Coordinates of C-alpha atoms and ligand atoms in Angstrom, one line a residue:
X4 CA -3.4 -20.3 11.5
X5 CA -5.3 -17.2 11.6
X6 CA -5.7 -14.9 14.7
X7 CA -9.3 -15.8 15.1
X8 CA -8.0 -19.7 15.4
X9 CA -6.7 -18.3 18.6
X10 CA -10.1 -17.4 19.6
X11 CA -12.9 -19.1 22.1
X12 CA -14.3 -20.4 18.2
X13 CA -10.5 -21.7 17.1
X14 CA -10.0 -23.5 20.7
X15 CA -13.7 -24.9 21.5
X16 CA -14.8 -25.8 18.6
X17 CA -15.1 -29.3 17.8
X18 CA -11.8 -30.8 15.7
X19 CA -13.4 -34.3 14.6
X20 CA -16.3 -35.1 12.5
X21 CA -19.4 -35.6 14.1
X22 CA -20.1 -39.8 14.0
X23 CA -24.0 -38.0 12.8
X24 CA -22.0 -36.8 9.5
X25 CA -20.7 -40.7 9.0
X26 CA -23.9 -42.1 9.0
X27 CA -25.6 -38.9 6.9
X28 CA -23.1 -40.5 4.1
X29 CA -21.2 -36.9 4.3
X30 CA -17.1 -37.3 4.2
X31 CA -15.5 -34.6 7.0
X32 CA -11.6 -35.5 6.6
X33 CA -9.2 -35.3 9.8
X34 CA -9.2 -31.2 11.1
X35 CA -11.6 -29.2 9.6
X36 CA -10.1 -26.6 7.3
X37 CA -11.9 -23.5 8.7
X38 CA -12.6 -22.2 12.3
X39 CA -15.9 -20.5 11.4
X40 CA -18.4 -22.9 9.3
X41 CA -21.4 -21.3 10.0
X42 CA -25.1 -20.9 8.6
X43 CA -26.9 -17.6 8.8
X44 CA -30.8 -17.9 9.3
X45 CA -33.2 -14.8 9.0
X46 CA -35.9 -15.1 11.4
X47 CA -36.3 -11.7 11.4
X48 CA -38.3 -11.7 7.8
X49 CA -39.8 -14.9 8.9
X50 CA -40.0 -16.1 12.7
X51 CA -39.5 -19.9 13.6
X52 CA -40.7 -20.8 17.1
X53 CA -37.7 -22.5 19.4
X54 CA -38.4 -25.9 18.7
X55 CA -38.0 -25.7 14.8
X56 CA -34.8 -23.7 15.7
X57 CA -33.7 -26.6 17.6
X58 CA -33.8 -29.4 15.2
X59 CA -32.1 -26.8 12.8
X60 CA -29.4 -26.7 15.1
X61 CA -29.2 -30.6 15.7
X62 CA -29.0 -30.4 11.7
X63 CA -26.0 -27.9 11.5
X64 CA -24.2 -30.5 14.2
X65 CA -24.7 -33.4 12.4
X66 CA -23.3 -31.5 9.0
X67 CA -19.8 -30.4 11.3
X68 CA -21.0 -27.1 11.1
X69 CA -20.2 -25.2 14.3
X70 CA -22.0 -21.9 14.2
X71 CA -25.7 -20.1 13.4
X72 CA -26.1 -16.7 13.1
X73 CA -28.8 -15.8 13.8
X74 CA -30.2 -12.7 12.1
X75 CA -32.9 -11.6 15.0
X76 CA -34.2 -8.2 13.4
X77 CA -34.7 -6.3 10.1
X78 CA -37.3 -3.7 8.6
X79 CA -39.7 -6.6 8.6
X80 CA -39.8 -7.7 11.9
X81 CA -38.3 -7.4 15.3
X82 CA -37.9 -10.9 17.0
X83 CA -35.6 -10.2 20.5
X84 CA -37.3 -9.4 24.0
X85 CA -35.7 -6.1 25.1
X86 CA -36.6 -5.6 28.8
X87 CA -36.0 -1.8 28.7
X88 CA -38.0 -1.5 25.6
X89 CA -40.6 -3.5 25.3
X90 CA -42.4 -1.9 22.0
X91 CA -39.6 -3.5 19.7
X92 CA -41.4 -7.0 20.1
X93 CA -44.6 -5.7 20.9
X94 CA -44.9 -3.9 17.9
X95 CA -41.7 -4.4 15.9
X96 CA -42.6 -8.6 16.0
X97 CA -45.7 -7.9 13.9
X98 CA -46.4 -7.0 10.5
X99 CA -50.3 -6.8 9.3
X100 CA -49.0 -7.9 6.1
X101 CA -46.3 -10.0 3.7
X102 CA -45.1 -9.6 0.1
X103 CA -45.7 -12.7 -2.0
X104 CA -43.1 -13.0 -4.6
X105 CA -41.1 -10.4 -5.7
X106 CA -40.7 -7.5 -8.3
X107 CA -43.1 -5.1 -9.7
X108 CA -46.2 -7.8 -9.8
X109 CA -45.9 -9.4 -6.3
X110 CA -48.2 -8.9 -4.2
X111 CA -49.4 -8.4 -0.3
X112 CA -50.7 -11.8 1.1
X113 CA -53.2 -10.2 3.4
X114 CA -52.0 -12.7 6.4
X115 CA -50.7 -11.1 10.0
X116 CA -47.2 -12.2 10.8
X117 CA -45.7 -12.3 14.2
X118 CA -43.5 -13.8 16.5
X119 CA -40.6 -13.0 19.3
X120 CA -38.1 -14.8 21.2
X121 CA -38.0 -14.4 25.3
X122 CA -34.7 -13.8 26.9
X123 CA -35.2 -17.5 28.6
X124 CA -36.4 -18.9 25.1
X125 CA -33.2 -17.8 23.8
X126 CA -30.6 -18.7 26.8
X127 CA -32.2 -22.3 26.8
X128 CA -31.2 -22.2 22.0
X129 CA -27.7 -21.1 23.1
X130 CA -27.4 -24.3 26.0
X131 CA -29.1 -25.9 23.4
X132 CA -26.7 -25.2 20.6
X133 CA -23.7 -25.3 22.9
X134 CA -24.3 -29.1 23.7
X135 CA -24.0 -29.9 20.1
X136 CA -21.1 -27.8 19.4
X137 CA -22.8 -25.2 17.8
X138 CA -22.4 -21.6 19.2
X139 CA -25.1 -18.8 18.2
X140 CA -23.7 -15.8 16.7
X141 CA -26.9 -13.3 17.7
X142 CA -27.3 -10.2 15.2
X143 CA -28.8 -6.9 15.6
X144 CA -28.4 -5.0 12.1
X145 CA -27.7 -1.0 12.6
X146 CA -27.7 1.4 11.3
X147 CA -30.1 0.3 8.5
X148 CA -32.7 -2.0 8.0
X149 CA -34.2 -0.1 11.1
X150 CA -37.7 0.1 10.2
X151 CA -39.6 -2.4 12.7
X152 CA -37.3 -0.7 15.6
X153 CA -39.0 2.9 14.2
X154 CA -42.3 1.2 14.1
X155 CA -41.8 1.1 17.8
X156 CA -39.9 3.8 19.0
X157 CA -39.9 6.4 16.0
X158 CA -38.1 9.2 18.1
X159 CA -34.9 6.9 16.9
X160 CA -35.3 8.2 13.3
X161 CA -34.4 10.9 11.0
X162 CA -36.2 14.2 11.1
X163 CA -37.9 13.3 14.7
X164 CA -41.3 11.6 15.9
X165 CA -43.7 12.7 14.1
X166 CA -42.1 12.6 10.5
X167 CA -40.8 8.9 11.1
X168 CA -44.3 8.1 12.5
X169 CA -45.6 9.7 9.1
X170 CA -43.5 7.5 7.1
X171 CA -43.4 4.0 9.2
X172 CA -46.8 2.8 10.4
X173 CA -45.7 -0.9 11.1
X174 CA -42.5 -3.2 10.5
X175 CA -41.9 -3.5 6.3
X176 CA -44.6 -5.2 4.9
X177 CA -42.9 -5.5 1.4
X178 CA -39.0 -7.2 1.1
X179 CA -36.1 -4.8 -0.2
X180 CA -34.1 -2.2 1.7
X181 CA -36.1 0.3 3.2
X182 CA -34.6 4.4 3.3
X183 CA -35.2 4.0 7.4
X184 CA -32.0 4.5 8.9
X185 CA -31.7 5.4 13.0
X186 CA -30.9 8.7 14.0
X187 CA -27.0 9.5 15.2
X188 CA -28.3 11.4 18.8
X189 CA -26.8 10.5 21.8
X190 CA -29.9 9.1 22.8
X191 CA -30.1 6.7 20.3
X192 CA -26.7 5.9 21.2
X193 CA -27.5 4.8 24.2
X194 CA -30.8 3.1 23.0
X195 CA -29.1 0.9 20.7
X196 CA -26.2 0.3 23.6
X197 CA -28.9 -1.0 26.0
X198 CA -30.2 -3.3 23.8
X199 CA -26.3 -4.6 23.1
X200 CA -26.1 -5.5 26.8
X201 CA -29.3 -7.1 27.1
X202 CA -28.0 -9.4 23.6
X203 CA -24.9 -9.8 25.7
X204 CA -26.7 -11.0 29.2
X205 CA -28.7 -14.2 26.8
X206 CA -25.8 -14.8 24.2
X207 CA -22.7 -15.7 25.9
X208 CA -21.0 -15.9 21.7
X209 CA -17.5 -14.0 21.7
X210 CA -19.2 -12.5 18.8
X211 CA -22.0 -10.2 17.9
X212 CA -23.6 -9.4 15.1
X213 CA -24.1 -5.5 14.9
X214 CA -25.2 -5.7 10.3
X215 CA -24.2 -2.5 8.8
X216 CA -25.0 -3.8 5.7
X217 CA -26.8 -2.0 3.2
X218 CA -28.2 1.3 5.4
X219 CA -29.7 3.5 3.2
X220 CA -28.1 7.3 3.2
X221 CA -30.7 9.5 1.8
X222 CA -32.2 10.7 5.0
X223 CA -28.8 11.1 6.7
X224 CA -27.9 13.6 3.5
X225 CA -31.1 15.5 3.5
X226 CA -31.6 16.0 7.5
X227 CA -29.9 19.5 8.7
X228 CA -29.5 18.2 12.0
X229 CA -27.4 15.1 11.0
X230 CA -25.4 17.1 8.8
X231 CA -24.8 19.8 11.6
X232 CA -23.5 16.6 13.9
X233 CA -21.3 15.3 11.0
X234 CA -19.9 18.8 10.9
X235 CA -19.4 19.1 14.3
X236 CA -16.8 16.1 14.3
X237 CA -14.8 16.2 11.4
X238 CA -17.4 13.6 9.6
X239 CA -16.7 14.1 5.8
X240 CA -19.4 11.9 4.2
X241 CA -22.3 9.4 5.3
X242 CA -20.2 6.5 4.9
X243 CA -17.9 7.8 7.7
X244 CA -20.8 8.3 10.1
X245 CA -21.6 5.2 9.1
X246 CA -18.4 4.2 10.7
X247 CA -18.7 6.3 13.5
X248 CA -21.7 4.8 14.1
X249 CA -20.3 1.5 14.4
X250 CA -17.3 2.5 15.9
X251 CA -19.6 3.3 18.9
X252 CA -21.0 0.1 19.4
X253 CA -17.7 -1.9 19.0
X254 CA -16.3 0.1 21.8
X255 CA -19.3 -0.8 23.6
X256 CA -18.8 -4.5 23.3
X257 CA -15.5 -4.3 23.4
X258 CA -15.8 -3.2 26.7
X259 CA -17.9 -6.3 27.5
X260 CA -15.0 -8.4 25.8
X261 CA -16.9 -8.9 22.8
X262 CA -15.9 -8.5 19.2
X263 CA -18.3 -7.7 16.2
X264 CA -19.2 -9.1 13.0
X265 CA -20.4 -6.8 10.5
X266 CA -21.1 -7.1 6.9
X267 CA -18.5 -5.8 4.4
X268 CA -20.8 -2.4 4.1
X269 CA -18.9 -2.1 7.5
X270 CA -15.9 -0.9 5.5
X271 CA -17.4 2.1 4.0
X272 CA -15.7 4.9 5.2
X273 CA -13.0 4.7 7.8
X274 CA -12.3 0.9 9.2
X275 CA -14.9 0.9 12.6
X276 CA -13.1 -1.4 14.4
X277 CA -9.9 -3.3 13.8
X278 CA -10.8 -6.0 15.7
X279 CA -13.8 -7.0 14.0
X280 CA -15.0 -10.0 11.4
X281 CA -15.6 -8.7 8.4
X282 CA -18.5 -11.2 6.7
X283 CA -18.2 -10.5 3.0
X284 CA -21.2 -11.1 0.6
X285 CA -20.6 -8.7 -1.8
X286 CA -18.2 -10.8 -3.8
X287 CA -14.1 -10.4 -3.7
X288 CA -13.6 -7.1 -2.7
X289 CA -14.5 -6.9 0.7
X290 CA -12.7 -10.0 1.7
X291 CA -9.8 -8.4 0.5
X292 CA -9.9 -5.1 1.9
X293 CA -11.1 -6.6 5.3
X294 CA -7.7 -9.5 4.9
X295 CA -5.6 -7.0 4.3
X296 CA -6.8 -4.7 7.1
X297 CA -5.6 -7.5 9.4
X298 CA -9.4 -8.1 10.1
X299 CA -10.4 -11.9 10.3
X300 CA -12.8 -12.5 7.4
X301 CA -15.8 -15.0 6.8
X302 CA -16.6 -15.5 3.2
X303 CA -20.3 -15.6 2.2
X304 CA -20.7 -14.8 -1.0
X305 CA -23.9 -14.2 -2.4
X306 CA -23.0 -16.3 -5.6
X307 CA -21.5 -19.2 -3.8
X308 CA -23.6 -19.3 -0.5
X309 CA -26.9 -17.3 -0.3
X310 CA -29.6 -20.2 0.2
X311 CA -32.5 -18.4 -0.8
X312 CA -31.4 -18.0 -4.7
X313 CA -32.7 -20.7 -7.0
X314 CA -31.5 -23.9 -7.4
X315 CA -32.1 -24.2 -11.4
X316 CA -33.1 -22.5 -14.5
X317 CA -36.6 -24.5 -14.6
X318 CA -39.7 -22.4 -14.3
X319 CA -40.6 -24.7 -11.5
X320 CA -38.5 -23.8 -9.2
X321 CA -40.4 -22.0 -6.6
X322 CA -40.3 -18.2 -6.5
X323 CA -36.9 -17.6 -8.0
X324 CA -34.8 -15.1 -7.0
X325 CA -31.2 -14.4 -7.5
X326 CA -28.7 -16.5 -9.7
X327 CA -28.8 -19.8 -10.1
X328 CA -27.0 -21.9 -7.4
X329 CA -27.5 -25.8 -7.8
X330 CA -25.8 -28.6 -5.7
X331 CA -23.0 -28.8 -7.8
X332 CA -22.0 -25.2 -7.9
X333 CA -21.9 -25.5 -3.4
X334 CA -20.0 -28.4 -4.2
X335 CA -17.4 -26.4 -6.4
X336 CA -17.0 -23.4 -4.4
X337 CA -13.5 -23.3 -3.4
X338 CA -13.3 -20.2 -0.7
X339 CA -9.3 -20.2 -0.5
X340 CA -8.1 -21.4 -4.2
X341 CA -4.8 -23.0 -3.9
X342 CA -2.5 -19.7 -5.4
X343 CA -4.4 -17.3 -3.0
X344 CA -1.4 -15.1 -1.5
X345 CA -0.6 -15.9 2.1
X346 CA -1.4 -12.8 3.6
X347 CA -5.1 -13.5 2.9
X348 CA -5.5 -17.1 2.9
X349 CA -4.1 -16.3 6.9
X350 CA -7.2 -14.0 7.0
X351 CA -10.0 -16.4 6.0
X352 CA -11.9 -17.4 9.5
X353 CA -14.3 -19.6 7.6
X354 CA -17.4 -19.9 5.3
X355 CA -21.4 -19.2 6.0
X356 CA -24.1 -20.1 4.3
X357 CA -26.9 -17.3 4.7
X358 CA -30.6 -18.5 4.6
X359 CA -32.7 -15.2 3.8
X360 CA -36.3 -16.2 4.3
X361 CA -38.2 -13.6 2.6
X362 CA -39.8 -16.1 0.1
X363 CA -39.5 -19.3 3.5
X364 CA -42.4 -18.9 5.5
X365 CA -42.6 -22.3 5.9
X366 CA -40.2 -25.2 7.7
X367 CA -40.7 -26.9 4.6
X368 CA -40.0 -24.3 2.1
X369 CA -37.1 -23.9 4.9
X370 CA -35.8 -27.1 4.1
X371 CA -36.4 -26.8 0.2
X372 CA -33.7 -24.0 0.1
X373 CA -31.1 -25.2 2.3
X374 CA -31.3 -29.1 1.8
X375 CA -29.5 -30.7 -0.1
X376 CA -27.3 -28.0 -0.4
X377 CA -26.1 -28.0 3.0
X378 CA -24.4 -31.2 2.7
X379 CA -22.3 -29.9 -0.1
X380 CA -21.3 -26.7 1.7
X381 CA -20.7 -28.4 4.9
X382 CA -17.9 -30.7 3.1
X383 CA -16.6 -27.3 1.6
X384 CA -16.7 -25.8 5.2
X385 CA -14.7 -28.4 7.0
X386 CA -11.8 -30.2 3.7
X387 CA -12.1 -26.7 1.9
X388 CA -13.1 -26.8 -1.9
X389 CA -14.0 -27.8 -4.2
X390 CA -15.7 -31.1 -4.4
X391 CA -14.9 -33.4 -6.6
X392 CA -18.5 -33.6 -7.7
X393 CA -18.3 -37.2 -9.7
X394 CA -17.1 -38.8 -6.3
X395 CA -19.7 -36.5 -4.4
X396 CA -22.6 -37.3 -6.4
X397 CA -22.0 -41.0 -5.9
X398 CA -22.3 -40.3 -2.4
X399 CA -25.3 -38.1 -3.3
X400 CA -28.1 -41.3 -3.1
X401 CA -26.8 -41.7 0.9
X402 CA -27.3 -38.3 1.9
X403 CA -30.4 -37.8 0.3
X404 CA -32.1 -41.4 1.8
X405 CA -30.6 -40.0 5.6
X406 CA -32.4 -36.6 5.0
X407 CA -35.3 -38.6 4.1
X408 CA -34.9 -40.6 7.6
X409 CA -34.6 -37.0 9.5
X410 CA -37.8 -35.7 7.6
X411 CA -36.1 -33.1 6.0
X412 CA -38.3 -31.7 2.6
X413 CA -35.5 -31.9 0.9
X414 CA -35.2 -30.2 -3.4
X415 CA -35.2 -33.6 -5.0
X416 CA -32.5 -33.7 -8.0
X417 CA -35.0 -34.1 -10.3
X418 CA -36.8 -30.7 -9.6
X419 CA -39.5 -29.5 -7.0
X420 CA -42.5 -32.0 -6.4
X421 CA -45.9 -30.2 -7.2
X422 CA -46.3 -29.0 -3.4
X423 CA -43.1 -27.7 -3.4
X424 CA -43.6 -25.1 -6.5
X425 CA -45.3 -22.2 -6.6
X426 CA -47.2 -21.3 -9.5
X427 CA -48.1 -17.8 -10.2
X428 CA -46.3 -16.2 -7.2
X429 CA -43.4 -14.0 -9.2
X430 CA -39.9 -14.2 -9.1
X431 CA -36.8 -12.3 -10.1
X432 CA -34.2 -14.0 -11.8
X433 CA -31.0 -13.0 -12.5
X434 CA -28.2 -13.3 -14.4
X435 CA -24.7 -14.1 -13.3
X436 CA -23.2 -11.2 -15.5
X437 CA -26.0 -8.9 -14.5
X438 CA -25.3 -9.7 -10.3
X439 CA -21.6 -9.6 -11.0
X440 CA -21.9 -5.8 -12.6
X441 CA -24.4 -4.7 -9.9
X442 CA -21.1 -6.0 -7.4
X443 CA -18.5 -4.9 -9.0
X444 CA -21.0 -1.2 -8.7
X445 CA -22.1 -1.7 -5.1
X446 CA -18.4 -2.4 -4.1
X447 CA -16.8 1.1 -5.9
X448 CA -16.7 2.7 -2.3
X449 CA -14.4 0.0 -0.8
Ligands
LIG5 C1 -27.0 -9.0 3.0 O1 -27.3 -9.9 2.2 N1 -27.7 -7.9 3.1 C2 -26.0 -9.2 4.0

């Protein structure tokens, strides 16, 4: 047992299989494996109103699964009512614009997206959730990924008001990283800590989401003033302020008896917060580095677990991104392989599944990514892995005829129906060998 067993998650979550999972044809064996078997849904990229949220949730329950994060802001939209700051929903929650597809020949689909959550909207998810043994994980992602925040309040970014207001005219209307990254004054310090206690007055989760994944440095390097401040404490690169950055914010919610979860990005530089859960996307290497920094770690890795990459090779599958991740390879991830060294097999918390929704802007395109797959990961999440895919897929026809009972759009196995594709909206697809180099170079600073 892990430290993090010892946690509100290890002690209140629920140790038997949901009677739901039975009848759904899914097989949960005795205690689940993992404390932490969680699904990660972007509503920042694309919002989904409370009650869609809801039978997501009653979903995740019925699959074992005992957490959602919720990923509530990006460069694309803003979705969290901040009392003292009422411009990030405001303005943050709307973008005049989307990208359809992706790479050089997508497009901008000319349609206004918006949408925001009330602090009431929110406490009534978490009761919601809570009931059905599902505890919501809220995220705010600093440093980077800032642009709907500077859409609002642009005196939070690099070079001051005016330039930031020259660069950012609304939240992202394209999907990638954008360069917007906040600025390190003591103002914005205090900015970002305010809107950390609001998160902390609706969400009543142990633990917070604070990103730090993939915050662009090029405007930290090229701003005199931030390099001045990095001087003036001992900073020696933009990873560390990264960290220092961070660092700040953990104390903050330490304070409030919370602990954060950061992406693995979070262990650029020096190590933020020793206390924190390291999610770690970008393959191996942050797992390890975060297991043996004594940090509790939940494996998500992009190749294994990210919901948004295709599900075949077949150029009907609908806006591909990513590598290819069918039902069988979610049913032959094995997180924790049976010779993994002690020291971090104690580490591993659990396993999420992240749902980006760049290319999702519907609950039915929703369902297409995450369904069937879900039933796979959710047996991985609570027995461990892998699968024994023979015996799975003979269970397969069960599952599939209970989503069908919930209504859930489910991929069929034999490919996308017609309504389901896409045709002539661009993808990306990638290799596995191409995605593993671009790791293996993304990871060099850990
Ligand atoms: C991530 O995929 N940016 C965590």
């Amino acid at each position: 047992m892990n430290g993090f067993a010892g946690s509100r998650y290890g002690a209140g979550a629920p140790t038997r299989p949901p009677g739901a999972a039975r009848a759904a044809g899914l097989r949960l064996d005795g205690e689940p494996r993992f404390a932490w078997r969680g699904v990660m849904l972007d509503v920042a990229r694309r919002f989904r109103p409370i009650a869609e949220l809801e039978r997501f949730v009653e979903l995740l329950a019925a699959h074992g699964l005992n957490v959602l994060q919720l990923h509530l802001t990006d460069d694309q939209g803003w979705r969290f009512e901040v009392r003292a700051y009422p411009r990030l929903t405001e303005i943050g929650g709307r973008r005049s614009q989307s990208q359809l597809g992706h790479g050089p020949r997508s497009t901008l689909d000319g349609i206004p997206h918006e949408g925001s959550y009330t602090q009431h909207e929110l406490r009534g998810l978490v009761r919601f959730a809570a009931e059905r043994g599902i505890r919501v994980v809220p995220e705010i992602d600093v440093p980077g990924h800032a642009q709907a925040i500077l859409a609002a309040y642009p005196e939070f970014g690099v070079g001051g008001a005016d330039a930031v207001r020259a660069r950012v005219a609304e939240p992202w209307t394209r999907y990638g990283i954008s360069d917007e990254v906040l600025n390190v004054e003591e103002s914005t310090l205090e900015f970002v800590g305010t809107v950390f206690d609001e998160l902390c007055e609706v969400f009543d989760s142990e633990f917070i989401g604070i990103g730090g994944d993939e915050a662009r440095k090029r405007l930290w390097r090229e701003d005199p003033r931030t390099q001045e401040f990095m001087a003036e404490r001992g900073l020696a690169s933009e990873d560390e302020l990264q960290s220092w950055f961070l660092q700040q914010i953990a104390d903050r919610l330490r304070g409030r008896g919370r602990r954060v979860v950061g992406w693995d990005e979070m262990l650029e530089g020096r190590d933020p917060a020793p206390d924190a859960v390291v999610a770690s996307w970008r393959g191996p290497v942050g797992a390890e580095l975060g297991a043996r920094l004594g940090h509790d770690v939940v494996l998500c890795p992009d190749l294994w677990t990210y919901f948004d990459y295709r599900q075949s090779d077949a150029p009907e599958e609908p806006i591909p991104v990513g590598t290819v991740l069918s039902l069988e390879d979610v049913a032959t991830f094995d997180p924790v392989p049976s010779d993994a060294p002690e020291w971090y097999a104690d580490r591993i918390a659990g396993v999420q599944a992240n749902v980006w929704t760049e290319h999702l802007d519907t609950r039915e395109r929703l369902d297409y990514a995450v369904f069937p797959r879900l039933g796979a990961f959710a047996e991985v999440a609570w027995n461990g892995g892998p699968l024994d895919w023979a015996e799975f897929s003979e269970r397969l026809p069960g599952y599939l005829g209970w989503l069908d009972e919930q209504r859930v759009d489910y991929r069929p196995m034999a490919g996308p129906r017609p309504d389901q594709q896409r045709p002539g909206v661009p993808g990306v697809p990638r290799d596995r060998a191409d995605r593993l180099a671009e790791l293996a170079r993304l990871t060099a600073n850990l």
